Amino acid sequence: MKIAFIGLGNMGGGMAANLVKAGHDVRAFDLSEEAQATAKSNGCETFTDAAVAVEDVEAVVTMLPNGQIVKSVYEGSVIGKAPAGAVLLDCSTIDVATAKEVIAAAESAGHDMVDAPVSGGIAAANGGTLTFMVGGTQKAFARAEDILKGMGKAVIHAGDAGAGQTAKICNNMLLAITMIGTSEAMTMAEKLGLDPQKFYEISSQSSGYNWSLNAYTPMPGVGVESPADKDYQGGFATALMLKDLRLAMAAAEESGAPVPLGSRAAALYEDFAGKGNGALDFSAIIKTY
Ligand code: NAD
């Protein structure tokens, strides 16, 4: 299939390379020359103009930093430039309102379009093991599914337009809350004189069981091996968690959903990132206790 790929950064670079490996003819565009050069060495054909890259394609995939950029790329270079029959897939993490707005504009120009944000970081993007949560019509999902399977291990239809972004931010808000709760409980257990490893052994098999404790233990040398054991390098950066929490807070405000714990978690991550910790894995929040 002839596919245009726009946004060849940390995530998009590996994803575009996996589409090439899956046998697609990938026409790549990024503002960064370095990203373009890497894409070329991975077998993509590169373009200096996104609107030219999308001419004549059957699908367009985007992996861009934020909603404002996604909207401007679709309005300026994709909608009305790609053939009306092309299916459009935005894999960026953006706000629900912009996702719905861009999909509506694409649909009125005759396109099928999905929002398809991912779970999994750079290693999963490179390894083709991302999970995609997809919003859009049944028809758009059916058209997008095979393309996404070339870049991931799981492709789930979440619901209508925007449902992929909704699933992503609600999941990550829950993750932030459980990470903070786990950090709080582990530190308190230690301050009360309980060996943190004993606490892990007990709570990970009791009603305190949760992913942050069981699969991503935030305390070095305790529980499973995790970024905590590598001085919080790698993993899921605090700055990206904060980005998702800000999107979650915007969505909560717009929908009127009460999020007392989500907003507290967002404030704690805002403070932690503001103190120069944005590049550390998000489990490093335990250091604040
Ligand atoms: P990145 O900054 O590494 O890559 C973004 C790329 O988009 C850059 O190469 C940049 O040059 C390019 N770009 C910016 N504006 C452009 C434009 N107008 N036209 C063409 N290219 C443009 O970011 P990333 O880490 O690859 O993240 C991309 C998206 O994936 C974000 O929405 C992020 O929230 C989401 N995400 C990232 C991770 C992660 O671990 N990095 C995990 C899950 C989801």
PDB file of N, CA, C and O in Angstrom, residues 193-231:
ATOM      1  N   GLY A 193       9.027   1.355  59.642  1.00  0.00           N
ATOM      2  CA  GLY A 193       9.944   0.287  60.047  1.00  0.00           C
ATOM      3  C   GLY A 193       9.736  -1.035  59.334  1.00  0.00           C
ATOM      4  O   GLY A 193      10.386  -2.034  59.668  1.00  0.00           O
ATOM      5  N   LEU A 194       8.840  -1.070  58.341  1.00  0.00           N
ATOM      6  CA  LEU A 194       8.616  -2.321  57.602  1.00  0.00           C
ATOM      7  C   LEU A 194       9.602  -2.374  56.433  1.00  0.00           C
ATOM      8  O   LEU A 194       9.784  -1.381  55.729  1.00  0.00           O
ATOM      9  N   ASP A 195      10.235  -3.513  56.220  1.00  0.00           N
ATOM     10  CA  ASP A 195      11.138  -3.704  55.082  1.00  0.00           C
ATOM     11  C   ASP A 195      10.312  -3.526  53.784  1.00  0.00           C
ATOM     12  O   ASP A 195       9.318  -4.232  53.589  1.00  0.00           O
ATOM     13  N   PRO A 196      10.712  -2.584  52.906  1.00  0.00           N
ATOM     14  CA  PRO A 196       9.922  -2.342  51.689  1.00  0.00           C
ATOM     15  C   PRO A 196       9.732  -3.595  50.824  1.00  0.00           C
ATOM     16  O   PRO A 196       8.686  -3.764  50.198  1.00  0.00           O
ATOM     17  N   GLN A 197      10.736  -4.486  50.824  1.00  0.00           N
ATOM     18  CA  GLN A 197      10.585  -5.718  50.045  1.00  0.00           C
ATOM     19  C   GLN A 197       9.470  -6.599  50.636  1.00  0.00           C
ATOM     20  O   GLN A 197       8.704  -7.216  49.898  1.00  0.00           O
ATOM     21  N   LYS A 198       9.374  -6.610  51.973  1.00  0.00           N
ATOM     22  CA  LYS A 198       8.290  -7.364  52.630  1.00  0.00           C
ATOM     23  C   LYS A 198       6.946  -6.736  52.268  1.00  0.00           C
ATOM     24  O   LYS A 198       5.974  -7.434  51.981  1.00  0.00           O
ATOM     25  N   PHE A 199       6.921  -5.390  52.293  1.00  0.00           N
ATOM     26  CA  PHE A 199       5.678  -4.701  51.912  1.00  0.00           C
ATOM     27  C   PHE A 199       5.281  -5.086  50.482  1.00  0.00           C
ATOM     28  O   PHE A 199       4.126  -5.400  50.205  1.00  0.00           O
ATOM     29  N   TYR A 200       6.281  -5.079  49.585  1.00  0.00           N
ATOM     30  CA  TYR A 200       6.019  -5.459  48.192  1.00  0.00           C
ATOM     31  C   TYR A 200       5.445  -6.881  48.126  1.00  0.00           C
ATOM     32  O   TYR A 200       4.437  -7.135  47.465  1.00  0.00           O
ATOM     33  N   GLU A 201       6.117  -7.798  48.831  1.00  0.00           N
ATOM     34  CA  GLU A 201       5.673  -9.213  48.801  1.00  0.00           C
ATOM     35  C   GLU A 201       4.226  -9.345  49.258  1.00  0.00           C
ATOM     36  O   GLU A 201       3.448 -10.090  48.676  1.00  0.00           O
ATOM     37  N   ILE A 202       3.879  -8.609  50.308  1.00  0.00           N
ATOM     38  CA  ILE A 202       2.533  -8.718  50.876  1.00  0.00           C
ATOM     39  C   ILE A 202       1.507  -7.991  49.996  1.00  0.00           C
ATOM     40  O   ILE A 202       0.520  -8.574  49.546  1.00  0.00           O
ATOM     41  N   SER A 203       1.786  -6.712  49.717  1.00  0.00           N
ATOM     42  CA  SER A 203       0.772  -5.913  49.031  1.00  0.00           C
ATOM     43  C   SER A 203       0.554  -6.352  47.584  1.00  0.00           C
ATOM     44  O   SER A 203      -0.564  -6.289  47.063  1.00  0.00           O
ATOM     45  N   SER A 204       1.627  -6.840  46.944  1.00  0.00           N
ATOM     46  CA  SER A 204       1.480  -7.261  45.547  1.00  0.00           C
ATOM     47  C   SER A 204       0.625  -8.525  45.425  1.00  0.00           C
ATOM     48  O   SER A 204       0.202  -8.889  44.334  1.00  0.00           O
ATOM     49  N   GLN A 205       0.378  -9.193  46.593  1.00  0.00           N
ATOM     50  CA  GLN A 205      -0.504 -10.372  46.583  1.00  0.00           C
ATOM     51  C   GLN A 205      -1.756 -10.115  47.409  1.00  0.00           C
ATOM     52  O   GLN A 205      -2.468 -11.045  47.774  1.00  0.00           O
ATOM     53  N   SER A 206      -1.975  -8.845  47.748  1.00  0.00           N
ATOM     54  CA  SER A 206      -3.150  -8.496  48.550  1.00  0.00           C
ATOM     55  C   SER A 206      -3.987  -7.483  47.771  1.00  0.00           C
ATOM     56  O   SER A 206      -3.754  -7.269  46.583  1.00  0.00           O
ATOM     57  N   SER A 207      -4.880  -6.820  48.466  1.00  0.00           N
ATOM     58  CA  SER A 207      -5.791  -5.907  47.767  1.00  0.00           C
ATOM     59  C   SER A 207      -5.106  -4.622  47.305  1.00  0.00           C
ATOM     60  O   SER A 207      -5.696  -3.821  46.588  1.00  0.00           O
ATOM     61  N   GLY A 208      -3.825  -4.429  47.681  1.00  0.00           N
ATOM     62  CA  GLY A 208      -3.069  -3.286  47.170  1.00  0.00           C
ATOM     63  C   GLY A 208      -2.476  -3.544  45.783  1.00  0.00           C
ATOM     64  O   GLY A 208      -1.900  -2.643  45.162  1.00  0.00           O
ATOM     65  N   TYR A 209      -2.660  -4.772  45.302  1.00  0.00           N
ATOM     66  CA  TYR A 209      -2.182  -5.177  43.969  1.00  0.00           C
ATOM     67  C   TYR A 209      -2.515  -4.112  42.931  1.00  0.00           C
ATOM     68  O   TYR A 209      -3.653  -3.701  42.785  1.00  0.00           O
ATOM     69  N   ASN A 210      -1.507  -3.636  42.216  1.00  0.00           N
ATOM     70  CA  ASN A 210      -1.778  -2.759  41.063  1.00  0.00           C
ATOM     71  C   ASN A 210      -0.544  -2.744  40.174  1.00  0.00           C
ATOM     72  O   ASN A 210       0.556  -3.130  40.603  1.00  0.00           O
ATOM     73  N   TRP A 211      -0.702  -2.284  38.931  1.00  0.00           N
ATOM     74  CA  TRP A 211       0.379  -2.368  37.932  1.00  0.00           C
ATOM     75  C   TRP A 211       1.617  -1.593  38.380  1.00  0.00           C
ATOM     76  O   TRP A 211       2.738  -2.059  38.201  1.00  0.00           O
ATOM     77  N   SER A 212       1.437  -0.409  38.972  1.00  0.00           N
ATOM     78  CA  SER A 212       2.591   0.412  39.363  1.00  0.00           C
ATOM     79  C   SER A 212       3.446  -0.309  40.402  1.00  0.00           C
ATOM     80  O   SER A 212       4.673  -0.234  40.374  1.00  0.00           O
ATOM     81  N   LEU A 213       2.786  -1.010  41.325  1.00  0.00           N
ATOM     82  CA  LEU A 213       3.514  -1.764  42.347  1.00  0.00           C
ATOM     83  C   LEU A 213       4.060  -3.072  41.768  1.00  0.00           C
ATOM     84  O   LEU A 213       5.249  -3.363  41.887  1.00  0.00           O
ATOM     85  N   ASN A 214       3.189  -3.831  41.107  1.00  0.00           N
ATOM     86  CA  ASN A 214       3.548  -5.187  40.708  1.00  0.00           C
ATOM     87  C   ASN A 214       4.483  -5.253  39.511  1.00  0.00           C
ATOM     88  O   ASN A 214       5.337  -6.127  39.444  1.00  0.00           O
ATOM     89  N   ALA A 215       4.281  -4.363  38.540  1.00  0.00           N
ATOM     90  CA  ALA A 215       5.009  -4.493  37.279  1.00  0.00           C
ATOM     91  C   ALA A 215       6.008  -3.370  37.041  1.00  0.00           C
ATOM     92  O   ALA A 215       6.741  -3.390  36.055  1.00  0.00           O
ATOM     93  N   TYR A 216       6.017  -2.362  37.921  1.00  0.00           N
ATOM     94  CA  TYR A 216       6.844  -1.168  37.648  1.00  0.00           C
ATOM     95  C   TYR A 216       7.314  -0.564  38.965  1.00  0.00           C
ATOM     96  O   TYR A 216       7.367   0.656  39.129  1.00  0.00           O
ATOM     97  N   THR A 217       7.657  -1.419  39.944  1.00  0.00           N
ATOM     98  CA  THR A 217       7.944  -0.983  41.319  1.00  0.00           C
ATOM     99  C   THR A 217       8.849   0.263  41.352  1.00  0.00           C
ATOM    100  O   THR A 217       9.965   0.227  40.826  1.00  0.00           O
ATOM    101  N   PRO A 218       8.375   1.355  41.975  1.00  0.00           N
ATOM    102  CA  PRO A 218       9.118   2.613  41.891  1.00  0.00           C
ATOM    103  C   PRO A 218      10.321   2.740  42.822  1.00  0.00           C
ATOM    104  O   PRO A 218      11.066   3.718  42.717  1.00  0.00           O
ATOM    105  N   MET A 219      10.518   1.771  43.735  1.00  0.00           N
ATOM    106  CA  MET A 219      11.636   1.881  44.687  1.00  0.00           C
ATOM    107  C   MET A 219      12.796   1.003  44.211  1.00  0.00           C
ATOM    108  O   MET A 219      12.583  -0.177  43.920  1.00  0.00           O
ATOM    109  N   PRO A 220      14.027   1.571  44.138  1.00  0.00           N
ATOM    110  CA  PRO A 220      15.165   0.783  43.648  1.00  0.00           C
ATOM    111  C   PRO A 220      15.401  -0.459  44.507  1.00  0.00           C
ATOM    112  O   PRO A 220      15.273  -0.399  45.730  1.00  0.00           O
ATOM    113  N   GLY A 221      15.718  -1.561  43.854  1.00  0.00           N
ATOM    114  CA  GLY A 221      16.074  -2.786  44.577  1.00  0.00           C
ATOM    115  C   GLY A 221      14.905  -3.516  45.200  1.00  0.00           C
ATOM    116  O   GLY A 221      15.091  -4.509  45.900  1.00  0.00           O
ATOM    117  N   VAL A 222      13.693  -3.024  44.961  1.00  0.00           N
ATOM    118  CA  VAL A 222      12.507  -3.659  45.544  1.00  0.00           C
ATOM    119  C   VAL A 222      11.593  -4.122  44.403  1.00  0.00           C
ATOM    120  O   VAL A 222      11.455  -3.435  43.400  1.00  0.00           O
ATOM    121  N   GLY A 223      10.989  -5.302  44.585  1.00  0.00           N
ATOM    122  CA  GLY A 223      10.018  -5.779  43.596  1.00  0.00           C
ATOM    123  C   GLY A 223      10.665  -6.140  42.277  1.00  0.00           C
ATOM    124  O   GLY A 223      11.785  -6.648  42.244  1.00  0.00           O
ATOM    125  N   VAL A 224       9.956  -5.855  41.190  1.00  0.00           N
ATOM    126  CA  VAL A 224      10.471  -6.232  39.861  1.00  0.00           C
ATOM    127  C   VAL A 224      11.504  -5.214  39.385  1.00  0.00           C
ATOM    128  O   VAL A 224      11.542  -4.074  39.860  1.00  0.00           O
ATOM    129  N   GLU A 225      12.332  -5.623  38.424  1.00  0.00           N
ATOM    130  CA  GLU A 225      13.293  -4.691  37.839  1.00  0.00           C
ATOM    131  C   GLU A 225      12.506  -3.641  37.040  1.00  0.00           C
ATOM    132  O   GLU A 225      11.563  -3.963  36.326  1.00  0.00           O
ATOM    133  N   SER A 226      12.892  -2.384  37.195  1.00  0.00           N
ATOM    134  CA  SER A 226      12.126  -1.290  36.589  1.00  0.00           C
ATOM    135  C   SER A 226      13.068  -0.102  36.386  1.00  0.00           C
ATOM    136  O   SER A 226      14.230  -0.145  36.803  1.00  0.00           O
ATOM    137  N   PRO A 227      12.603   1.010  35.810  1.00  0.00           N
ATOM    138  CA  PRO A 227      13.478   2.180  35.668  1.00  0.00           C
ATOM    139  C   PRO A 227      14.079   2.657  36.997  1.00  0.00           C
ATOM    140  O   PRO A 227      15.157   3.257  37.012  1.00  0.00           O
ATOM    141  N   ALA A 228      13.427   2.362  38.128  1.00  0.00           N
ATOM    142  CA  ALA A 228      13.989   2.745  39.438  1.00  0.00           C
ATOM    143  C   ALA A 228      15.384   2.144  39.619  1.00  0.00           C
ATOM    144  O   ALA A 228      16.253   2.749  40.266  1.00  0.00           O
ATOM    145  N   ASP A 229      15.606   0.963  39.040  1.00  0.00           N
ATOM    146  CA  ASP A 229      16.898   0.289  39.191  1.00  0.00           C
ATOM    147  C   ASP A 229      17.949   0.846  38.238  1.00  0.00           C
ATOM    148  O   ASP A 229      19.111   0.439  38.289  1.00  0.00           O
ATOM    149  N   LYS A 230      17.527   1.740  37.341  1.00  0.00           N
ATOM    150  CA  LYS A 230      18.484   2.384  36.415  1.00  0.00           C
ATOM    151  C   LYS A 230      18.473   3.886  36.664  1.00  0.00           C
ATOM    152  O   LYS A 230      18.555   4.678  35.737  1.00  0.00           O
ATOM    153  N   ASP A 231      18.345   4.262  37.937  1.00  0.00           N
ATOM    154  CA  ASP A 231      18.328   5.672  38.314  1.00  0.00           C
ATOM    155  C   ASP A 231      17.250   6.454  37.571  1.00  0.00           C
ATOM    156  O   ASP A 231      17.435   7.625  37.236  1.00  0.00           O
TER     157      ASP A 231
END
